[in-house]
Short mmCIF file of C-alpha atoms and ligand atoms in Angstrom, two decimals:
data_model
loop_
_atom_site.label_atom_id
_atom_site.label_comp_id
_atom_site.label_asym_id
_atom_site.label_seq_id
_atom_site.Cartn_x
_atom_site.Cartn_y
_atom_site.Cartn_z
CA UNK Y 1 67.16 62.71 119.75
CA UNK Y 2 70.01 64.41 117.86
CA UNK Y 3 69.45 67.20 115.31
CA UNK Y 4 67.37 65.08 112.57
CA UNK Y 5 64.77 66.23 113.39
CA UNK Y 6 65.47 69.65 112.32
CA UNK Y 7 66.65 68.83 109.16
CA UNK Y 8 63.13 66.98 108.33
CA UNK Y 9 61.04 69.71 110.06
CA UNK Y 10 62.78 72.31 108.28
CA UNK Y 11 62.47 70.54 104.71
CA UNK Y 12 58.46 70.21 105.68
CA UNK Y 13 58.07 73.82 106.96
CA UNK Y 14 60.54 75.02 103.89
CA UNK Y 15 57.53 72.80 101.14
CA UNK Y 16 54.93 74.18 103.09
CA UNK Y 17 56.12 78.36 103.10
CA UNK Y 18 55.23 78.64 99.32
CA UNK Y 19 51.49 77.52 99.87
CA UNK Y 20 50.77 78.85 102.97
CA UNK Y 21 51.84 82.49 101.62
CA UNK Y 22 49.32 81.70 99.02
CA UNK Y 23 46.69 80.47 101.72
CA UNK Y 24 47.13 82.97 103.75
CA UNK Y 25 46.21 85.77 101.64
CA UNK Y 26 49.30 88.34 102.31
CA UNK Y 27 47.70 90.71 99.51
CA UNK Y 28 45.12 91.62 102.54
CA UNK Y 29 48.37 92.90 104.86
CA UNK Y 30 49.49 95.64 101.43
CA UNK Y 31 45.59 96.79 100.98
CA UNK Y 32 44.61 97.35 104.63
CA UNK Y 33 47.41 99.09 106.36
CA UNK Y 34 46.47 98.70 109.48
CA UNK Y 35 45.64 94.82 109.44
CA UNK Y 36 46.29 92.68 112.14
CA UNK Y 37 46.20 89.07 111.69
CA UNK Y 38 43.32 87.41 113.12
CA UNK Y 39 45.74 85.10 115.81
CA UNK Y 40 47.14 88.65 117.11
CA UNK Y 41 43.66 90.31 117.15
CA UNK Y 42 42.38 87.84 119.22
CA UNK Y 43 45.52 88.15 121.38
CA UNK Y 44 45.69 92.10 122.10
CA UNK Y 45 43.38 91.87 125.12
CA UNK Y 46 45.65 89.58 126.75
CA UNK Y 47 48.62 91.16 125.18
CA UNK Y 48 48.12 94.78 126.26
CA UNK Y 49 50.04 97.53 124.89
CA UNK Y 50 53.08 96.15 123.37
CA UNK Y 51 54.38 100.20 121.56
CA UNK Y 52 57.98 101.05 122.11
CA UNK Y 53 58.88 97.04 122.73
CA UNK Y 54 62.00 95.18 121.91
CA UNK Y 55 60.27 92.27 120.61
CA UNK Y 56 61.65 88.78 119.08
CA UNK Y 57 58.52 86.10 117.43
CA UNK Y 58 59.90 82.78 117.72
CA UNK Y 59 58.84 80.54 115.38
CA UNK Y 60 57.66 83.54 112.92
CA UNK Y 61 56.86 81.53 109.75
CA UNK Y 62 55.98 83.70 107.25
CA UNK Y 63 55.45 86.71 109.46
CA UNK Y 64 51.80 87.72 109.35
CA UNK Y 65 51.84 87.84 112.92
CA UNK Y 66 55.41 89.20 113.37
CA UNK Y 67 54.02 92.43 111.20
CA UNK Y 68 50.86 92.66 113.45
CA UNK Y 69 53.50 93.30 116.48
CA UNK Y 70 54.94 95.51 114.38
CA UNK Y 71 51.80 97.47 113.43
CA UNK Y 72 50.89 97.11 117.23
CA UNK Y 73 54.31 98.96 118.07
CA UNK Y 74 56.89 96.80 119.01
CA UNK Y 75 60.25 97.11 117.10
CA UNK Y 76 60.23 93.42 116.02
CA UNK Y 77 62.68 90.42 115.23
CA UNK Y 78 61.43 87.23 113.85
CA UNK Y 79 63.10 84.08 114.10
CA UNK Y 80 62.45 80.72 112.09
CA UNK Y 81 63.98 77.72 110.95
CA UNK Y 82 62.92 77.94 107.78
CA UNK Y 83 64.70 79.84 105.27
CA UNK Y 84 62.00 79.45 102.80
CA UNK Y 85 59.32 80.88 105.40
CA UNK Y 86 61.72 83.68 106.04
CA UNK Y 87 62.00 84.78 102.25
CA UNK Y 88 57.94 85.37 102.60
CA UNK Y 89 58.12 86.71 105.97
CA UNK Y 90 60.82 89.46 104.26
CA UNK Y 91 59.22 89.92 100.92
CA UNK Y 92 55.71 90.98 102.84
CA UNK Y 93 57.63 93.43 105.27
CA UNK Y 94 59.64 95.02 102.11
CA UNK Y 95 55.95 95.56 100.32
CA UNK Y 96 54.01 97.04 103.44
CA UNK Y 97 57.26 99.26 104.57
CA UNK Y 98 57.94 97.71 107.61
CA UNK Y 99 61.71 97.73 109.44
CA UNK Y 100 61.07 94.17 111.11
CA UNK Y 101 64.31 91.99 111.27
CA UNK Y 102 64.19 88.21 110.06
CA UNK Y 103 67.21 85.85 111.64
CA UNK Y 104 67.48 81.98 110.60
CA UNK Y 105 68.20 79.71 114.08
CA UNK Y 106 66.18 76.56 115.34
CA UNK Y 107 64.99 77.89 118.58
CA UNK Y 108 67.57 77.07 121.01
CA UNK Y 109 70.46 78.55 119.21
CA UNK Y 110 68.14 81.48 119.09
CA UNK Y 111 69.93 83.48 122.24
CA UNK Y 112 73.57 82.85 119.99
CA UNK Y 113 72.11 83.70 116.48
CA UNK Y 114 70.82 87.37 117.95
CA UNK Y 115 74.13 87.82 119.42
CA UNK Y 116 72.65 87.33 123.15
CA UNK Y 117 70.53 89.93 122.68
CA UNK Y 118 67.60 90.61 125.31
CA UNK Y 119 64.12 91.47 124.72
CA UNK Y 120 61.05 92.99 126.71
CA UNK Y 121 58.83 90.34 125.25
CA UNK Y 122 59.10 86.88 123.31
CA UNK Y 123 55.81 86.27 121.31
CA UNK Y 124 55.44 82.50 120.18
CA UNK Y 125 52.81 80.01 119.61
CA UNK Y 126 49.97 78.72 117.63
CA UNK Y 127 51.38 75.53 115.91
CA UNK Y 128 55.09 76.37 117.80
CA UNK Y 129 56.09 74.12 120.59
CA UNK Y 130 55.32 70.91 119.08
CA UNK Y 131 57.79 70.85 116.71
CA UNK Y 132 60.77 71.07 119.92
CA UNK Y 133 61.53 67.40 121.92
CA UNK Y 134 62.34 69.52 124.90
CA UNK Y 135 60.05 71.97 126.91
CA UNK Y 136 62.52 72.14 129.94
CA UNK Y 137 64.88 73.64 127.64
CA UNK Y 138 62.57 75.75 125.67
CA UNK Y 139 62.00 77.75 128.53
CA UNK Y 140 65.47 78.01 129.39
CA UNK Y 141 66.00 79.02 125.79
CA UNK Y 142 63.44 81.92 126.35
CA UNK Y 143 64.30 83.26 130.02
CA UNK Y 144 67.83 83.65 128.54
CA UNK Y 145 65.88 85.73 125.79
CA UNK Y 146 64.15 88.14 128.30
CA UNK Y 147 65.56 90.97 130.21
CA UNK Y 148 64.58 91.63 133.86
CA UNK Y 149 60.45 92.87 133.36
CA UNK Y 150 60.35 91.24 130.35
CA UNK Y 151 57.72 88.73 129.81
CA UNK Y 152 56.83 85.33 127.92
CA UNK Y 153 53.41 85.52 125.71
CA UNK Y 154 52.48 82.60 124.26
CA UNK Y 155 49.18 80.50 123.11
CA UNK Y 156 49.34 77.69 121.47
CA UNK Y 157 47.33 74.51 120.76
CA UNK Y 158 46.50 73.05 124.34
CA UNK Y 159 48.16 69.93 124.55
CA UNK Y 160 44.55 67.97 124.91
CA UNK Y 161 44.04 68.91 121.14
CA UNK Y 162 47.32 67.87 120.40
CA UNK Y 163 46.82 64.30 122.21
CA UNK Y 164 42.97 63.87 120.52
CA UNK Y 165 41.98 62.65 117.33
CA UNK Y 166 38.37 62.66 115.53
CA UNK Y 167 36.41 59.24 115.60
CA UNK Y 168 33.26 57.62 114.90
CA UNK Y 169 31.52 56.56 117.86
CA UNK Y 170 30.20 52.76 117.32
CA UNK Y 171 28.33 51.55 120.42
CA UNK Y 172 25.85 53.26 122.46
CA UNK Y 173 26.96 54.26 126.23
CA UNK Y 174 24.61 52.93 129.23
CA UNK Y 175 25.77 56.71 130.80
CA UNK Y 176 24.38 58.54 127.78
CA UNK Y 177 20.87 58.11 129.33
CA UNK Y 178 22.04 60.69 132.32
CA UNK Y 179 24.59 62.44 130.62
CA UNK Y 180 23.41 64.37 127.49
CA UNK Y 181 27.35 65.49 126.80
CA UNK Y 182 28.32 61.93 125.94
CA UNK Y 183 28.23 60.82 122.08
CA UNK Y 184 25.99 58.35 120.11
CA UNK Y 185 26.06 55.78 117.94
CA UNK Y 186 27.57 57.11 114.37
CA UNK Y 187 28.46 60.43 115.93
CA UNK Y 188 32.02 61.77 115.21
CA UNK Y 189 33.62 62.51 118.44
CA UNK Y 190 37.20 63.69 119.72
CA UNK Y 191 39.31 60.74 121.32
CA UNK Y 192 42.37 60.86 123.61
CA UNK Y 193 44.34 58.49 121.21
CA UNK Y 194 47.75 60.42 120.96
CA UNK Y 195 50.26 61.00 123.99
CA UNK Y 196 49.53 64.03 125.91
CA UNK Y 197 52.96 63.81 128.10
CA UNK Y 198 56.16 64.50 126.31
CA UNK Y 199 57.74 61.79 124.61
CA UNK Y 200 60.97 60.71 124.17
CA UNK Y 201 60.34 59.29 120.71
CA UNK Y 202 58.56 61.82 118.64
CA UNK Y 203 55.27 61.18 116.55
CA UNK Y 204 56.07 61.05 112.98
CA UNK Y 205 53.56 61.81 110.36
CA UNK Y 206 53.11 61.86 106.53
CA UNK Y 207 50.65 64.57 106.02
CA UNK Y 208 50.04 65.24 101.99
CA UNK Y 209 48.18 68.73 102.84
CA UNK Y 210 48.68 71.44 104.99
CA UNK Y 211 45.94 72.60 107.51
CA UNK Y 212 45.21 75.63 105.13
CA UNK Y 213 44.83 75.17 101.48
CA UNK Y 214 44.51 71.86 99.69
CA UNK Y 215 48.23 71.98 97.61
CA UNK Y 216 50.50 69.12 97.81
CA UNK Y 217 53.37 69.34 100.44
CA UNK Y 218 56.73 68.82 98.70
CA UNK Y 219 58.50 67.23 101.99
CA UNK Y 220 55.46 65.69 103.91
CA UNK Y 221 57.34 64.23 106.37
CA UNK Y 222 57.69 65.89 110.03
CA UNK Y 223 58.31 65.04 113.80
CA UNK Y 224 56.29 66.45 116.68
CA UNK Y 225 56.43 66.22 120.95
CA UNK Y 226 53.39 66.79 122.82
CA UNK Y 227 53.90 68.26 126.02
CA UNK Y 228 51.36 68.14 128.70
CA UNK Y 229 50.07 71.71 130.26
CA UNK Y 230 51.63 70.88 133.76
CA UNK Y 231 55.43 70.12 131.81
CA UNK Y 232 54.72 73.55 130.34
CA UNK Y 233 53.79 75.14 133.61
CA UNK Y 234 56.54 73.82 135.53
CA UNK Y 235 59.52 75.09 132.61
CA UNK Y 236 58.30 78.30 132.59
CA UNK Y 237 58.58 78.19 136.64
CA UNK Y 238 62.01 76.50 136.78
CA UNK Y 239 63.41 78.43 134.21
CA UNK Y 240 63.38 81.78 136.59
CA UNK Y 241 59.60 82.95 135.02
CA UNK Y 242 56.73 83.86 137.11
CA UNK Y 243 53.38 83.09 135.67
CA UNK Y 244 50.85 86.04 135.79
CA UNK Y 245 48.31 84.36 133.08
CA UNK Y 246 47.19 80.85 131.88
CA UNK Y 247 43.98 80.76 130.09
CA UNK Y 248 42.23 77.87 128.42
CA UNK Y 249 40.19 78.48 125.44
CA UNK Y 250 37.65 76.24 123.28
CA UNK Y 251 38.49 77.79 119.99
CA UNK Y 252 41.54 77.37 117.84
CA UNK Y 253 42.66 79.52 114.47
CA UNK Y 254 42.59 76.50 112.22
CA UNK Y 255 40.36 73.68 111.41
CA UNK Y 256 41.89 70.44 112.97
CA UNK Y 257 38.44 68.47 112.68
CA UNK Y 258 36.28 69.36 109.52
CA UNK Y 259 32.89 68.45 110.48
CA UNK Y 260 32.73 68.62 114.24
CA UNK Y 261 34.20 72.30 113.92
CA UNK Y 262 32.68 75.71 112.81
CA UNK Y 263 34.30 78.79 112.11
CA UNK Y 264 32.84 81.96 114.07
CA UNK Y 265 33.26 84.28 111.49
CA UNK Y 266 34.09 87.54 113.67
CA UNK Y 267 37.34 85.81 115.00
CA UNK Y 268 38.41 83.48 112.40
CA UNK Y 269 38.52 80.94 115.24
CA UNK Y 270 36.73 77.12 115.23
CA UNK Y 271 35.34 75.65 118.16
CA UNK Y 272 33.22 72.87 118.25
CA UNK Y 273 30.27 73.02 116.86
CA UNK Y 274 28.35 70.70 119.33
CA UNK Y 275 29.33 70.70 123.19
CA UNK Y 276 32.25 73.18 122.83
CA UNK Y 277 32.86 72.89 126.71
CA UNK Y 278 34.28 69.39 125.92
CA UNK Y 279 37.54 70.58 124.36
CA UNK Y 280 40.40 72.95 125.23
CA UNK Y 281 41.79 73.97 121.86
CA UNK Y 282 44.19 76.21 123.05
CA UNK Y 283 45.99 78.06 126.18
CA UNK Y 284 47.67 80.99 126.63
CA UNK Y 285 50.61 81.93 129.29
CA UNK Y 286 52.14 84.81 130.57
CA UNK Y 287 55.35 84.99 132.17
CA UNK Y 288 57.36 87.40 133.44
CA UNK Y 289 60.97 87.50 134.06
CA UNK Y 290 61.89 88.16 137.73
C1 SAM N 301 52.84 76.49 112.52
S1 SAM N 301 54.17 77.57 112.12
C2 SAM N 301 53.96 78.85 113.27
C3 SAM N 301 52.72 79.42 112.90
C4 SAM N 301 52.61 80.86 112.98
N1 SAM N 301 51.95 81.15 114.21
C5 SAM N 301 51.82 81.30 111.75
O1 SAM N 301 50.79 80.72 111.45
O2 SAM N 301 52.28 82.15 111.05
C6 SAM N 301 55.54 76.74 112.79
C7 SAM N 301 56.86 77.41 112.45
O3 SAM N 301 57.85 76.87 113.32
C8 SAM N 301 59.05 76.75 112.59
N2 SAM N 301 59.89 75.78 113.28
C9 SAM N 301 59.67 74.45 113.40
N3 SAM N 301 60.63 73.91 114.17
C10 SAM N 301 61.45 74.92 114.56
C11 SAM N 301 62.61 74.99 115.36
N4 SAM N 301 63.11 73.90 115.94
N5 SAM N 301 63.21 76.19 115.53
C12 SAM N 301 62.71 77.31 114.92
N6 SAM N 301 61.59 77.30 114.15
C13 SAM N 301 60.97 76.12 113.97
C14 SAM N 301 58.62 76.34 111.21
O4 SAM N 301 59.61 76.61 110.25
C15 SAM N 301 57.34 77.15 111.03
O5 SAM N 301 57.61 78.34 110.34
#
């Protein structure tokens, strides 16, 4: 794959910057200053105490979680490919007060654009590794972010989310008589339709709408890998990382399935609504640089 796909993804993530600012309610960050976005709230207990940290956010977007590290004590860098998401990401940090730094670089030139720079932790995730073809390389990318002691925190979407789609269930199943988890007739269920193993050839979609808000996307178009929880595993491990955390959680900070989904309205999170032991939503890692 050469580097198209970063010019699409970044014309997608540069249309959707405007509307997520607006989605996202940013207003909330200047009122409250001690807010901490809900995705890094529900991290802290697995993120410990990050004060006094040399910090870099991969992947930072508009930077409501960036300035949550910050207000959590790390001395902050965010990177993005977007230069649109970065203009947000700078505008709310000049309006709250806060020193955080905001570099342009796709993700691998990352280590080059912050001058080879090392960090005691790289924070990434939530909607972040599925826009890369590579994970082998990712993790590469970060280890040569970290210092000795420093460590890898990420959660994302697990990639069983990633590889599902909601459907309508049509027939009845002879096992549903012993097994009260399995679906019925005109139920909407989650199917394993999408590849959960990294692909060479990247899924493409058209999506009018973001997954917050209901504003039309100027560029629609972007390209996505999966990349299964073992190939994950295993690039964190080759890349020089030992692994002191993996969690699996049912709940996700977006709605990927309206209807099957509910929001619990303490964490901002949606799980399913019926059977939530059916789906992991999303994982988080830990890895720490030998
Ligand atoms: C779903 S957002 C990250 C979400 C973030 N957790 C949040 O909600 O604020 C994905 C971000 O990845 C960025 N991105 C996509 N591909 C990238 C790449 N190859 N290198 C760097 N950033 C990339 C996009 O510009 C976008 O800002």
């Amino acid at each position: 794959m050469d580097d198209d796909y970063l010019t699409i993804n970044r014309a997608n993530w540069d249309s959707r910057a405007p509307l997520h600012a607006r989605a996202y309610g940013l207003a909330k960050y200047v009122d409250d200053p001690e807010l901490l976005s809900d995705v890094v709230r529900f991290d802290t207990p697995r993120l410990g105490d990050i004060a006094g940290l040399d910090a870099v956010h991969l992947q930072c977007h508009i930077g409501t979680d960036t300035l949550s590290l910050h207000r959590l004590g790390a001395r902050v860098t965010g990177v993005d490919l977007s230069g649109v998401s970065l203009d947000q990401a700078r505008r709310l940090a000049v309006e709250v007060g806060a020193d955080i730094a905001y570099v342009q670089s796709e993700v691998y030139a990352a280590p080059e654009a912050l001058g080879h720079q090392t960090y005691d932790l790289v924070y990434t995730g939530i909607g972040a590794i599925c826009w890369l073809p590579d994970i082998a390389r990712w993790a590469r990318t970060v280890a040569e972010l970290l210092r000795p002691g420093g460590r890898l925190f990420i959660r994302d979407m697990h990639p069983v989310l990633n590889a599902s789609i909601a459907m309508t269930v049509a027939d009845d199943h002879p096992d549903r008589q012993q097994q009260s988890w399995i679906s019925g007739p005109g139920d909407v269920t989650i199917a394993l339709e999408l590849p959960y193993w990294e692909q060479p050839v990247p899924l493409e979609w058209n999506d009018e709408v973001s997954y917050v808000g209901s504003e039309t996307v100027g560029s629609p178009r972007s390209v996505e890998w999966n990349h299964s929880l073992s190939e994950i595993v295993t690039a964190v491990l080759e890349a020089g990382l030992r692994l002191t955390a993996l969690v699996e959680h049912d709940s996700v900070p977006f709605q990927p399935y309206p209807g099957i989904m509910t929001c619990d309205p303490d964490t901002g999170e949606y799980r399913l609504t019926d059977r939530p032991g059916r789906l992991p939503a999303t994982f988080t890692l830990v890895a720490v640089k030998e």
